[in-house]
């Protein structure tokens, strides 16, 4: 019996660029298993904080990544600003990234029989985790637009919103993600760049679908 092709889609981009929403919608429409790789780093960061450890400390962060229990955290918890900042600290540590790599690759290569493939979103999916992905999309948006989106997201969840704080956190996180030596945030050479600064979620989805469908058979 010939095996059905396994479509792998890599979605990367900075905070609040719209990549998570886009990836979720694409997963539903194309019957792909979705992995939000940021949640792995967020859960690792929160695990360190819960144990009163330091997210910048290698031993604390590696221990948390090795014993990761995603079910220990609610979606609310994972999406908090505190989790995002802790995530970007543990994500800076190469040995933490190494621990989380196999799990991400296993989802990409074995998404499960119910799916036609997998879609992973993060910072280094097209460059490191799945360099052979069938489609690579790098989602960008202007900093001011991303700050507005994050403020909106936090307000909708009823989290306290201090614009200056969100701006400072996002700028610092962007810089840590782009400047780190291992797996920095950058488009893969063969990625298609989608700037969503002037698009709503539906428009971004339509553009991405056109791209995915236009560049080869699914
Ligand atoms: O949703 P948002 O873009 O704000 O964040 P996220 O995708 O959940 O990622 C949180 C943090 O985890 C990022 O700032 C990165 O530092 C780190 N991360 C990473 O280094 N590599 C990934 N593949 C995914 C996330």
XYZ file of C-alpha atoms and ligand atoms in Angstrom:
243
model
C 0.000 0.000 0.000
C 1.420 3.395 -0.888
C 1.490 5.860 1.952
C -0.523 9.080 1.584
C 1.730 12.123 1.263
C 2.274 13.976 4.514
C 2.022 17.727 3.928
C 4.171 19.765 6.316
C 3.525 23.505 6.612
C 5.879 25.751 8.601
C 4.595 29.082 9.897
C 7.052 31.444 11.566
C 6.965 35.039 12.675
C 7.292 37.462 15.575
C 4.878 37.930 18.489
C 1.300 38.898 17.579
C 1.997 38.795 13.841
C -1.126 36.670 13.377
C 0.658 33.375 12.814
C -1.213 31.424 15.501
C -4.666 32.385 14.219
C -3.576 31.720 10.654
C -2.092 28.322 11.512
C -5.217 27.218 13.400
C -7.496 28.178 10.507
C -5.265 26.500 7.938
C -5.139 23.364 10.084
C -8.955 23.168 10.160
C -9.397 23.828 6.455
C -6.653 21.490 5.262
C -7.140 18.752 7.902
C -3.661 19.190 9.323
C -2.517 18.444 12.879
C -1.679 21.751 14.529
C 1.248 22.248 16.897
C 1.704 25.629 18.563
C 5.398 25.273 19.391
C 5.346 28.505 21.429
C 3.194 26.674 23.974
C 6.090 24.267 24.629
C 8.398 27.178 25.469
C 5.646 28.944 27.422
C 4.956 25.798 29.491
C 8.687 25.345 30.084
C 8.992 28.955 31.279
C 5.972 28.632 33.576
C 7.239 25.332 34.992
C 10.474 27.072 35.996
C 8.573 29.948 37.608
C 6.273 27.543 39.464
C 9.308 25.819 40.983
C 10.654 29.263 41.996
C 13.499 28.803 39.516
C 15.087 31.299 37.134
C 14.096 31.079 33.417
C 17.553 32.326 32.415
C 19.248 29.513 34.354
C 20.202 26.593 32.091
C 19.856 23.813 34.690
C 16.416 25.039 35.830
C 15.156 25.443 32.267
C 16.467 22.107 30.933
C 14.965 20.239 33.889
C 11.595 21.865 33.171
C 11.775 21.045 29.435
C 12.702 17.418 30.131
C 9.750 16.945 32.496
C 7.239 19.010 30.562
C 3.571 18.352 31.338
C 1.469 20.497 29.027
C -1.718 19.459 30.794
C -0.532 21.243 33.957
C -1.419 24.638 32.468
C -4.636 26.197 31.236
C -4.711 27.993 27.886
C -5.226 31.255 29.813
C -2.145 30.591 31.858
C -0.059 29.771 28.813
C -1.143 32.891 26.902
C -0.300 35.356 29.709
C 2.386 37.985 29.164
C 4.317 36.466 32.077
C 4.454 33.150 30.209
C 5.557 34.849 26.955
C 8.442 36.610 28.636
C 9.536 33.474 30.547
C 9.267 31.512 27.271
C 11.621 33.835 25.445
C 14.188 33.452 28.244
C 14.171 29.637 28.245
C 14.051 29.651 24.413
C 17.342 31.531 24.383
C 19.131 28.485 25.853
C 20.353 26.053 23.128
C 20.110 22.931 25.338
C 16.432 23.709 26.042
C 15.763 23.975 22.301
C 17.530 20.636 21.769
C 15.289 18.909 24.336
C 12.118 20.173 22.607
C 13.252 19.428 19.050
C 12.446 15.703 18.810
C 8.878 16.140 19.999
C 8.219 18.847 17.391
C 9.713 16.749 14.601
C 7.756 13.669 15.641
C 4.482 15.579 15.262
C 5.551 16.775 11.802
C 6.461 13.309 10.582
C 3.669 11.393 12.353
C 0.638 13.665 12.653
C -1.756 10.730 13.059
C -4.062 8.899 10.664
C -6.863 11.439 10.990
C -4.691 14.127 9.380
C -3.250 14.866 5.940
C -0.142 16.348 7.486
C 0.947 18.851 10.088
C 1.243 22.581 10.516
C 3.650 23.949 13.114
C 3.967 27.570 14.140
C 6.878 29.193 15.925
C 10.103 31.041 15.266
C 12.418 28.402 13.752
C 10.112 25.881 12.101
C 11.190 26.609 8.517
C 14.848 27.049 9.412
C 15.558 24.359 12.033
C 12.656 22.118 13.042
C 11.335 21.314 9.559
C 13.834 22.638 7.006
C 12.259 20.330 4.383
C 8.688 21.542 4.967
C 6.519 21.564 1.838
C 5.385 25.142 2.471
C 7.044 27.837 4.554
C 5.265 31.035 5.448
C 6.881 33.852 7.415
C 4.200 36.098 8.877
C 5.212 39.694 9.542
C 3.403 42.808 10.781
C 4.549 46.275 11.816
C 5.455 46.619 15.503
C 2.665 49.146 16.193
C 0.089 46.799 14.686
C 1.390 43.866 16.710
C 1.264 45.877 19.950
C -2.362 46.826 19.216
C -3.282 43.192 18.549
C -1.662 41.984 21.751
C -3.424 44.716 23.777
C -6.713 43.652 22.237
C -6.020 39.980 23.009
C -5.182 40.772 26.651
C -8.251 43.010 27.042
C -10.535 40.343 25.624
C -9.173 37.926 28.214
C -9.699 40.437 31.011
C -5.979 40.657 31.809
C -4.726 43.974 33.176
C -3.415 46.032 30.258
C -0.623 48.543 30.585
C 0.367 49.654 27.096
C 3.896 50.755 28.042
C 4.513 47.370 29.648
C 3.251 45.400 26.644
C 5.339 47.579 24.327
C 8.477 47.084 26.420
C 7.929 43.312 26.761
C 7.290 42.823 23.052
C 10.249 44.921 21.946
C 12.596 43.089 24.318
C 11.203 39.689 23.329
C 11.536 40.507 19.602
C 15.129 41.462 20.133
C 15.976 38.346 22.155
C 14.284 36.150 19.524
C 16.055 37.814 16.573
C 19.499 38.154 18.112
C 20.023 34.768 19.739
C 22.786 32.632 18.274
C 20.782 29.400 17.997
C 17.615 29.292 15.877
C 17.051 33.058 15.700
C 13.785 34.414 14.352
C 14.286 34.953 10.618
C 12.619 33.834 7.401
C 14.050 30.676 5.830
C 15.665 31.422 2.455
C 12.779 29.649 0.739
C 9.983 31.123 2.885
C 7.128 33.170 1.477
C 6.708 36.392 3.474
C 3.162 37.463 4.328
C 2.831 40.967 5.767
C -0.467 41.133 7.669
C -0.114 44.776 8.815
C -3.096 45.805 6.687
C -5.019 42.531 6.696
C -7.632 41.066 8.971
C -7.561 37.366 9.859
C -9.822 36.372 6.930
C -7.692 38.248 4.408
C -4.502 36.688 5.761
C -6.113 33.247 5.546
C -7.224 33.786 1.938
C -3.737 34.950 0.914
C -2.066 31.993 2.635
C -4.478 29.494 1.083
C -3.820 30.949 -2.376
C -0.131 30.599 -1.764
C -0.340 27.041 -0.474
C -2.635 25.902 -3.256
C -0.823 27.832 -5.949
C 2.613 26.394 -5.408
C 1.798 22.747 -6.014
C -0.802 20.041 -5.593
C -1.986 19.307 -2.071
O 2.126 34.163 20.461
P 3.455 34.805 20.466
O 4.002 34.983 19.095
O 3.538 36.035 21.307
O 4.445 33.830 21.231
P 4.703 32.284 21.042
O 4.703 31.892 19.607
O 3.787 31.541 21.958
O 6.213 32.139 21.570
C 6.611 32.562 22.870
C 8.138 32.627 22.897
O 8.660 31.298 22.741
C 8.768 33.443 21.771
O 8.967 34.802 22.106
C 10.098 32.730 21.530
O 11.103 33.233 22.367
C 9.833 31.295 21.934
N 9.677 30.396 20.786
C 10.815 29.957 20.136
O 11.907 30.378 20.466
N 10.730 29.054 19.119
C 9.549 28.592 18.717
N 9.500 27.685 17.721
C 8.361 29.049 19.344
C 8.452 29.969 20.370
